[in-house]
Amino acid sequence: MENLQEIPAPLLAWYDRHARILPWREQPTPYRVWVSEIMLQQTRVEAVKPYFERFIGELPTIRDLAEAPEDRLLKLWEGLGYYNRVRNMQKAARQLVSGYGGEMPQDFDAILALPGIGSYTAGAIASIAFGMRRPAVDGNVLRVLSRLEKSYDDILKQSVRRRFEEELLQVIPEERAGDFNQSLIELGAIVCVPNGAPKCPECPLKEVCRAHADGVELELPKKTPPKKRKMEDRTVLVLVSDNKAGLHKRPEKGLLAGLYELPNLPGRLNREEVLEFVKKQGLSPLRIQKLPAAKHIFSHIEWHMTGYAVKVEEPPAFWENGGTEPEGREIQKAPAQEEIFFVEKEQMEKNYSIPAAFGAYTQYFKERY
Ligand code: ADE
């Protein structure tokens, strides 16, 4: 966007007068920037301040972080939540000790490769601590840029973040890359604030802002909330015949497309309904046993599963997929796409990858029925 060319000068002038005094802004060493940015990811600035001082006081170097006992580390993080953040930091610190002499390398790709560091944090460290011309686009910056450009693109999309990163790369000033990134973050944090109260009269960019020009700043940024997962009841069958297991190939389109699965059907069926279904498939059930319920969470669907183990009589040979043709008898009919077929349990384990959604039930093939 061409109006981004106009932002560095007024933004930096504003930052010089209005930037908050924050502990990590004094001596912005790579380690201090890193620790602060990780803490700030899910926590407010005011809440982070005392944690930051205590953490840096007790573990003043990357090496100290690498060597800290886990209990001490978790204690220092207690109250901040999302403990994986600090576990990942320690993993990264250990990599820095073993590979880089305990120092953060001045190399963007190497920083980005560390555990727990994504493009935002890598960009913040590279620009604030090393002065490298790299963007650092967090939620604040996404909001500021959406409004500046009057962009209705969904800021939760990776592609939108990448586009903003590319556009910023064109305008980050050579001499003050870190201050420029922090000024965008700061503007988002104290002026171009979310939840209906942007302080446009105070904004150094009000003349360049396209959302402000059209009076639509409250409509932006756009975020499509993730859809609620659909709940689905399914009944899963562990079909066994001697040493064979009944399988089914999923349709080529949709969820788990083209993969093999344990036969399953919608709803929460009772024994009678299951037996009826099994007979309809041309199979003769000998015994049925209810199995414990199980749950599997996909990104958009949640399966709540009821399971049954059903022992059936030996199915006709032509049902065997890939089995040898019985002597003197022609295969009458290849199993149709949608039909259940039987394979040796051993073959199933070796040659058919069954999705994890059925993991709670595949174990029952190991039992005797
Ligand atoms: N939020 C995330 N990073 C920040 C920073 N460097 N300064 C102030 N607020 C922030």
GROMACS .gro file of C-alpha atoms and ligand atoms in nm:
model
  379
    1MET     CA    1   0.000   0.000   0.000
    2GLU     CA    2   0.144   0.331  -0.103
    3ASN     CA    3   0.030   0.516   0.210
    4LEU     CA    4   0.268   0.304   0.422
    5GLN     CA    5   0.559   0.500   0.273
    6GLU     CA    6   0.433   0.799   0.467
    7ILE     CA    7   0.428   0.645   0.815
    8PRO     CA    8   0.789   0.613   0.940
    9ALA     CA    9   0.865   0.983   0.994
   10PRO     CA   10   0.554   1.087   1.192
   11LEU     CA   11   0.544   0.754   1.375
   12LEU     CA   12   0.904   0.772   1.495
   13ALA     CA   13   0.863   1.138   1.598
   14TRP     CA   14   0.556   1.037   1.799
   15TYR     CA   15   0.740   0.738   1.951
   16ASP     CA   16   1.026   0.958   2.067
   17ARG     CA   17   0.784   1.171   2.265
   18HIS     CA   18   0.530   0.913   2.383
   19ALA     CA   19   0.697   0.575   2.419
   20ARG     CA   20   0.637   0.424   2.760
   21ILE     CA   21   0.938   0.358   2.976
   22LEU     CA   22   0.946  -0.020   3.001
   23PRO     CA   23   1.217  -0.233   3.163
   24TRP     CA   24   1.296  -0.430   2.845
   25ARG     CA   25   1.343  -0.111   2.648
   26GLU     CA   26   1.649  -0.026   2.859
   27GLN     CA   27   1.946  -0.228   2.738
   28PRO     CA   28   1.760  -0.416   2.468
   29THR     CA   29   1.994  -0.715   2.458
   30PRO     CA   30   1.877  -1.016   2.253
   31TYR     CA   31   1.807  -1.211   2.572
   32ARG     CA   32   1.603  -0.932   2.735
   33VAL     CA   33   1.405  -0.870   2.417
   34TRP     CA   34   1.341  -1.240   2.377
   35VAL     CA   35   1.222  -1.291   2.738
   36SER     CA   36   0.997  -0.982   2.726
   37GLU     CA   37   0.841  -1.069   2.391
   38ILE     CA   38   0.760  -1.423   2.502
   39MET     CA   39   0.608  -1.294   2.827
   40LEU     CA   40   0.408  -1.028   2.640
   41GLN     CA   41   0.256  -1.279   2.398
   42GLN     CA   42  -0.036  -1.362   2.621
   43THR     CA   43   0.000  -1.118   2.906
   44ARG     CA   44  -0.056  -0.743   2.955
   45VAL     CA   45   0.239  -0.506   2.985
   46GLU     CA   46   0.159  -0.407   3.345
   47ALA     CA   47   0.136  -0.769   3.454
   48VAL     CA   48   0.460  -0.861   3.277
   49LYS     CA   49   0.681  -0.590   3.435
   50PRO     CA   50   0.744  -0.755   3.778
   51TYR     CA   51   0.782  -1.100   3.622
   52PHE     CA   52   1.036  -0.969   3.375
   53GLU     CA   53   1.250  -0.805   3.643
   54ARG     CA   54   1.244  -1.112   3.865
   55PHE     CA   55   1.318  -1.353   3.579
   56ILE     CA   56   1.612  -1.152   3.447
   57GLY     CA   57   1.736  -1.095   3.803
   58GLU     CA   58   1.744  -1.467   3.879
   59LEU     CA   59   1.851  -1.589   3.536
   60PRO     CA   60   2.058  -1.304   3.391
   61THR     CA   61   2.203  -1.494   3.094
   62ILE     CA   62   2.095  -1.746   2.831
   63ARG     CA   63   2.329  -1.993   2.997
   64ASP     CA   64   2.154  -1.946   3.333
   65LEU     CA   65   1.822  -2.016   3.162
   66ALA     CA   66   1.961  -2.328   2.996
   67GLU     CA   67   2.087  -2.462   3.329
   68ALA     CA   68   1.793  -2.368   3.553
   69PRO     CA   69   1.619  -2.661   3.722
   70GLU     CA   70   1.268  -2.699   3.582
   71ASP     CA   71   1.104  -2.637   3.922
   72ARG     CA   72   1.277  -2.302   3.954
   73LEU     CA   73   1.178  -2.208   3.602
   74LEU     CA   74   0.814  -2.294   3.655
   75LYS     CA   75   0.814  -2.103   3.982
   76LEU     CA   76   0.945  -1.792   3.805
   77TRP     CA   77   0.664  -1.831   3.552
   78GLU     CA   78   0.393  -1.909   3.806
   79GLY     CA   79   0.091  -1.688   3.739
   80LEU     CA   80   0.182  -1.610   3.377
   81GLY     CA   81   0.026  -1.930   3.246
   82TYR     CA   82   0.095  -2.108   2.917
   83TYR     CA   83   0.394  -2.282   3.069
   84ASN     CA   84   0.503  -2.426   2.738
   85ARG     CA   85   0.635  -2.081   2.661
   86VAL     CA   86   0.903  -2.110   2.927
   87ARG     CA   87   0.974  -2.477   2.857
   88ASN     CA   88   1.037  -2.386   2.493
   89MET     CA   89   1.258  -2.097   2.599
   90GLN     CA   90   1.472  -2.333   2.800
   91LYS     CA   91   1.494  -2.576   2.506
   92ALA     CA   92   1.600  -2.289   2.284
   93ALA     CA   93   1.851  -2.167   2.545
   94ARG     CA   94   2.008  -2.514   2.553
   95GLN     CA   95   2.038  -2.510   2.174
   96LEU     CA   96   2.201  -2.169   2.195
   97VAL     CA   97   2.451  -2.299   2.452
   98SER     CA   98   2.538  -2.608   2.251
   99GLY     CA   99   2.538  -2.444   1.908
  100TYR     CA  100   2.614  -2.075   1.952
  101GLY     CA  101   2.825  -2.039   2.265
  102GLY     CA  102   2.527  -1.928   2.473
  103GLU     CA  103   2.456  -1.622   2.257
  104MET     CA  104   2.166  -1.537   2.029
  105PRO     CA  105   2.305  -1.552   1.673
  106GLN     CA  106   2.275  -1.242   1.458
  107ASP     CA  107   2.100  -1.446   1.191
  108PHE     CA  108   1.725  -1.420   1.134
  109ASP     CA  109   1.675  -1.775   1.004
  110ALA     CA  110   1.870  -1.924   1.294
  111ILE     CA  111   1.659  -1.725   1.542
  112LEU     CA  112   1.337  -1.831   1.368
  113ALA     CA  113   1.443  -2.196   1.388
  114LEU     CA  114   1.453  -2.191   1.770
  115PRO     CA  115   1.173  -2.361   1.966
  116GLY     CA  116   0.886  -2.128   2.056
  117ILE     CA  117   1.001  -1.850   1.822
  118GLY     CA  118   0.774  -1.757   1.531
  119SER     CA  119   0.807  -1.484   1.273
  120TYR     CA  120   0.685  -1.214   1.514
  121THR     CA  121   0.931  -1.292   1.795
  122ALA     CA  122   1.220  -1.353   1.553
  123GLY     CA  123   1.144  -1.020   1.386
  124ALA     CA  124   1.129  -0.841   1.722
  125ILE     CA  125   1.464  -0.984   1.837
  126ALA     CA  126   1.632  -0.923   1.501
  127SER     CA  127   1.512  -0.564   1.475
  128ILE     CA  128   1.510  -0.444   1.838
  129ALA     CA  129   1.830  -0.614   1.955
  130PHE     CA  130   2.031  -0.627   1.631
  131GLY     CA  131   1.883  -0.340   1.430
  132MET     CA  132   1.805  -0.570   1.137
  133ARG     CA  133   1.537  -0.461   0.888
  134ARG     CA  134   1.281  -0.728   0.975
  135PRO     CA  135   0.909  -0.674   1.045
  136ALA     CA  136   0.750  -0.778   1.376
  137VAL     CA  137   0.378  -0.814   1.319
  138ASP     CA  138   0.177  -0.895   1.632
  139GLY     CA  139  -0.193  -0.838   1.702
  140ASN     CA  140  -0.134  -0.466   1.765
  141VAL     CA  141   0.036  -0.421   1.430
  142LEU     CA  142  -0.231  -0.621   1.245
  143ARG     CA  143  -0.494  -0.386   1.386
  144VAL     CA  144  -0.299  -0.070   1.302
  145LEU     CA  145  -0.228  -0.183   0.945
  146SER     CA  146  -0.584  -0.303   0.880
  147ARG     CA  147  -0.707   0.042   0.972
  148LEU     CA  148  -0.434   0.235   0.791
  149GLU     CA  149  -0.507   0.045   0.471
  150LYS     CA  150  -0.880   0.006   0.532
  151SER     CA  151  -0.830  -0.364   0.476
  152TYR     CA  152  -1.122  -0.598   0.541
  153ASP     CA  153  -0.900  -0.905   0.507
  154ASP     CA  154  -0.920  -1.159   0.789
  155ILE     CA  155  -0.623  -1.087   1.017
  156LEU     CA  156  -0.630  -1.443   1.150
  157LYS     CA  157  -0.514  -1.568   0.810
  158GLN     CA  158  -0.144  -1.639   0.771
  159SER     CA  159  -0.157  -1.499   0.418
  160VAL     CA  160  -0.274  -1.161   0.548
  161ARG     CA  161   0.002  -1.145   0.808
  162ARG     CA  162   0.256  -1.234   0.539
  163ARG     CA  163   0.126  -0.962   0.309
  164PHE     CA  164   0.160  -0.703   0.588
  165GLU     CA  165   0.511  -0.831   0.664
  166GLU     CA  166   0.610  -0.789   0.299
  167GLU     CA  167   0.465  -0.441   0.282
  168LEU     CA  168   0.644  -0.334   0.599
  169LEU     CA  169   0.971  -0.469   0.467
  170GLN     CA  170   0.951  -0.198   0.199
  171VAL     CA  171   0.929   0.086   0.450
  172ILE     CA  172   1.129  -0.013   0.761
  173PRO     CA  173   1.393   0.257   0.801
  174GLU     CA  174   1.752   0.138   0.783
  175GLU     CA  175   1.866   0.326   1.092
  176ARG     CA  176   1.577   0.263   1.332
  177ALA     CA  177   1.426  -0.074   1.246
  178GLY     CA  178   1.370  -0.172   1.611
  179ASP     CA  179   1.218   0.161   1.711
  180PHE     CA  180   0.996   0.156   1.403
  181ASN     CA  181   0.857  -0.188   1.493
  182GLN     CA  182   0.810  -0.089   1.855
  183SER     CA  183   0.639   0.234   1.751
  184LEU     CA  184   0.378   0.037   1.554
  185ILE     CA  185   0.326  -0.197   1.849
  186GLU     CA  186   0.309   0.101   2.087
  187LEU     CA  187   0.060   0.284   1.868
  188GLY     CA  188  -0.162  -0.023   1.868
  189ALA     CA  189  -0.127  -0.061   2.245
  190ILE     CA  190  -0.203   0.296   2.352
  191VAL     CA  191  -0.373   0.485   2.063
  192CYS     CA  192  -0.511   0.255   1.794
  193VAL     CA  193  -0.666   0.039   2.064
  194PRO     CA  194  -0.918  -0.242   2.014
  195ASN     CA  195  -1.272  -0.277   2.147
  196GLY     CA  196  -1.429   0.039   2.021
  197ALA     CA  197  -1.214   0.316   2.160
  198PRO     CA  198  -0.937   0.422   1.919
  199LYS     CA  199  -0.798   0.761   2.017
  200CYS     CA  200  -0.784   0.901   1.664
  201PRO     CA  201  -0.740   1.268   1.762
  202GLU     CA  202  -0.407   1.173   1.929
  203CYS     CA  203  -0.285   0.960   1.640
  204PRO     CA  204   0.023   1.071   1.447
  205LEU     CA  205  -0.110   0.884   1.143
  206LYS     CA  206  -0.465   1.019   1.136
  207GLU     CA  207  -0.400   1.202   0.809
  208VAL     CA  208  -0.277   0.885   0.635
  209CYS     CA  209  -0.533   0.646   0.782
  210ARG     CA  210  -0.788   0.530   0.525
  211ALA     CA  211  -1.027   0.381   0.781
  212HIS     CA  212  -1.029   0.714   0.967
  213ALA     CA  213  -1.083   0.907   0.644
  214ASP     CA  214  -1.395   0.700   0.577
  215GLY     CA  215  -1.503   0.684   0.942
  216VAL     CA  216  -1.490   0.302   0.952
  217GLU     CA  217  -1.215   0.248   1.211
  218LEU     CA  218  -1.457   0.072   1.446
  219GLU     CA  219  -1.535  -0.192   1.180
  220LEU     CA  220  -1.172  -0.297   1.160
  221PRO     CA  221  -0.982  -0.521   1.192
  222LYS     CA  222  -1.184  -0.815   1.059
  223LYS     CA  223  -1.145  -1.145   1.236
  224THR     CA  224  -1.347  -1.447   1.137
  225PRO     CA  225  -1.398  -1.638   1.458
  226PRO     CA  226  -1.309  -2.005   1.420
  227LYS     CA  227  -1.624  -2.203   1.354
  228LYS     CA  228  -1.765  -2.404   1.642
  229ARG     CA  229  -1.690  -2.773   1.603
  230LYS     CA  230  -1.978  -2.989   1.497
  231MET     CA  231  -2.055  -3.272   1.740
  232GLU     CA  232  -2.120  -3.608   1.581
  233ASP     CA  233  -2.222  -3.935   1.742
  234ARG     CA  234  -2.075  -4.236   1.563
  235THR     CA  235  -2.087  -4.607   1.625
  236VAL     CA  236  -1.762  -4.788   1.548
  237LEU     CA  237  -1.737  -5.160   1.486
  238VAL     CA  238  -1.447  -5.387   1.566
  239LEU     CA  239  -1.549  -5.667   1.328
  240VAL     CA  240  -1.353  -5.987   1.375
  241SER     CA  241  -1.360  -6.323   1.209
  242ASP     CA  242  -1.096  -6.560   1.345
  243ASN     CA  243  -0.775  -6.378   1.270
  244LYS     CA  244  -0.927  -6.130   1.030
  245ALA     CA  245  -1.040  -5.773   1.078
  246GLY     CA  246  -1.319  -5.593   0.893
  247LEU     CA  247  -1.218  -5.268   0.724
  248HIS     CA  248  -1.376  -5.010   0.499
  249LYS     CA  249  -1.230  -4.756   0.259
  250ARG     CA  250  -1.351  -4.401   0.309
  251PRO     CA  251  -1.480  -4.198   0.015
  252GLU     CA  252  -1.221  -4.009  -0.188
  253LYS     CA  253  -1.363  -3.675  -0.081
  254GLY     CA  254  -1.416  -3.514   0.258
  255LEU     CA  255  -1.293  -3.598   0.607
  256LEU     CA  256  -1.006  -3.854   0.608
  257ALA     CA  257  -1.054  -3.893   0.233
  258GLY     CA  258  -0.952  -4.226   0.085
  259LEU     CA  259  -0.816  -4.369   0.409
  260TYR     CA  260  -0.909  -4.705   0.558
  261GLU     CA  261  -1.121  -4.716   0.867
  262LEU     CA  262  -1.307  -4.940   1.104
  263PRO     CA  263  -1.663  -4.970   0.977
  264ASN     CA  264  -1.870  -4.701   1.144
  265LEU     CA  265  -2.204  -4.536   1.107
  266PRO     CA  266  -2.375  -4.224   1.230
  267GLY     CA  267  -2.561  -4.218   1.560
  268ARG     CA  268  -2.538  -4.403   1.886
  269LEU     CA  269  -2.667  -4.749   1.800
  270ASN     CA  270  -2.776  -5.016   2.044
  271ARG     CA  271  -2.687  -5.385   2.015
  272GLU     CA  272  -2.993  -5.475   1.810
  273GLU     CA  273  -2.934  -5.195   1.561
  274VAL     CA  274  -2.570  -5.296   1.525
  275LEU     CA  275  -2.661  -5.660   1.466
  276GLU     CA  276  -2.916  -5.557   1.207
  277PHE     CA  277  -2.654  -5.348   1.027
  278VAL     CA  278  -2.401  -5.632   1.033
  279LYS     CA  279  -2.656  -5.876   0.887
  280LYS     CA  280  -2.745  -5.627   0.617
  281GLN     CA  281  -2.383  -5.641   0.508
  282GLY     CA  282  -2.435  -6.014   0.443
  283LEU     CA  283  -2.241  -6.116   0.753
  284SER     CA  284  -2.347  -6.360   1.023
  285PRO     CA  285  -2.281  -6.226   1.372
  286LEU     CA  286  -2.185  -6.477   1.639
  287ARG     CA  287  -2.125  -6.252   1.938
  288ILE     CA  288  -2.141  -5.884   2.025
  289GLN     CA  289  -1.973  -5.695   2.304
  290LYS     CA  290  -2.002  -5.327   2.393
  291LEU     CA  291  -1.674  -5.135   2.417
  292PRO     CA  292  -1.597  -4.819   2.613
  293ALA     CA  293  -1.695  -4.485   2.461
  294ALA     CA  294  -1.424  -4.272   2.301
  295LYS     CA  295  -1.384  -3.922   2.165
  296HIS     CA  296  -1.178  -3.781   1.880
  297ILE     CA  297  -1.137  -3.414   1.803
  298PHE     CA  298  -1.076  -3.301   1.444
  299SER     CA  299  -1.036  -2.934   1.357
  300HIS     CA  300  -1.403  -2.889   1.262
  301ILE     CA  301  -1.577  -3.198   1.397
  302GLU     CA  302  -1.580  -3.390   1.721
  303TRP     CA  303  -1.667  -3.757   1.711
  304HIS     CA  304  -1.831  -3.904   2.018
  305MET     CA  305  -1.796  -4.273   1.959
  306THR     CA  306  -1.977  -4.579   2.086
  307GLY     CA  307  -1.796  -4.903   2.007
  308TYR     CA  308  -1.891  -5.268   1.963
  309ALA     CA  309  -1.676  -5.571   1.903
  310VAL     CA  310  -1.866  -5.811   1.678
  311LYS     CA  311  -1.743  -6.159   1.602
  312VAL     CA  312  -1.877  -6.286   1.273
  313GLU     CA  313  -1.868  -6.613   1.084
  314GLU     CA  314  -1.600  -6.655   0.823
  315PRO     CA  315  -1.696  -6.414   0.543
  316PRO     CA  316  -1.712  -6.542   0.182
  317ALA     CA  317  -1.367  -6.559   0.025
  318PHE     CA  318  -1.442  -6.294  -0.233
  319TRP     CA  319  -1.462  -6.043   0.046
  320GLU     CA  320  -1.100  -6.082   0.118
  321ASN     CA  321  -0.914  -5.796  -0.023
  322GLY     CA  322  -0.585  -5.911  -0.166
  323GLY     CA  323  -0.626  -6.262  -0.028
  324THR     CA  324  -0.559  -6.564  -0.245
  325GLU     CA  325  -0.833  -6.689  -0.464
  326PRO     CA  326  -0.975  -7.016  -0.334
  327GLU     CA  327  -0.876  -7.301  -0.559
  328GLY     CA  328  -1.118  -7.388  -0.836
  329ARG     CA  329  -1.350  -7.108  -0.754
  330GLU     CA  330  -1.376  -6.793  -0.951
  331ILE     CA  331  -1.401  -6.467  -0.768
  332GLN     CA  332  -1.765  -6.389  -0.814
  333LYS     CA  333  -1.757  -6.028  -0.724
  334ALA     CA  334  -1.485  -5.787  -0.624
  335PRO     CA  335  -1.574  -5.595  -0.311
  336ALA     CA  336  -1.746  -5.275  -0.410
  337GLN     CA  337  -1.593  -4.946  -0.299
  338GLU     CA  338  -1.843  -4.896  -0.024
  339GLU     CA  339  -1.830  -5.250   0.115
  340ILE     CA  340  -1.662  -5.386   0.421
  341PHE     CA  341  -1.376  -5.625   0.346
  342PHE     CA  342  -1.164  -5.851   0.561
  343VAL     CA  343  -0.789  -5.869   0.595
  344GLU     CA  344  -0.559  -6.068   0.821
  345LYS     CA  345  -0.505  -5.867   1.141
  346GLU     CA  346  -0.132  -5.883   1.082
  347GLN     CA  347  -0.174  -5.746   0.732
  348MET     CA  348  -0.394  -5.469   0.867
  349GLU     CA  349  -0.122  -5.357   1.106
  350LYS     CA  350   0.147  -5.375   0.841
  351ASN     CA  351  -0.026  -5.242   0.531
  352TYR     CA  352  -0.326  -5.033   0.624
  353SER     CA  353  -0.283  -4.703   0.798
  354ILE     CA  354  -0.592  -4.647   1.006
  355PRO     CA  355  -0.645  -4.286   1.120
  356ALA     CA  356  -0.582  -4.197   1.483
  357ALA     CA  357  -0.954  -4.127   1.528
  358PHE     CA  358  -0.999  -4.505   1.557
  359GLY     CA  359  -0.700  -4.552   1.786
  360ALA     CA  360  -0.920  -4.616   2.089
  361TYR     CA  361  -1.073  -4.918   1.911
  362THR     CA  362  -0.798  -5.079   1.702
  363GLN     CA  363  -0.643  -5.212   2.024
  364TYR     CA  364  -0.940  -5.446   2.064
  365PHE     CA  365  -0.827  -5.652   1.764
  366LYS     CA  366  -0.557  -5.785   1.995
  367GLU     CA  367  -0.820  -5.954   2.211
  368ARG     CA  368  -0.991  -6.285   2.147
  369TYR     CA  369  -1.362  -6.287   2.085
  370ADE     N1  370   0.379  -0.593   2.326
  370ADE     C1  371   0.451  -0.682   2.257
  370ADE     N2  372   0.576  -0.642   2.242
  370ADE     C2  373   0.586  -0.523   2.304
  370ADE     C3  374   0.691  -0.433   2.325
  370ADE     N3  375   0.812  -0.458   2.277
  370ADE     N4  376   0.664  -0.321   2.392
  370ADE     C4  377   0.541  -0.298   2.440
  370ADE     N5  378   0.438  -0.380   2.423
  370ADE     C5  379   0.461  -0.492   2.358
   0.00000   0.00000   0.00000
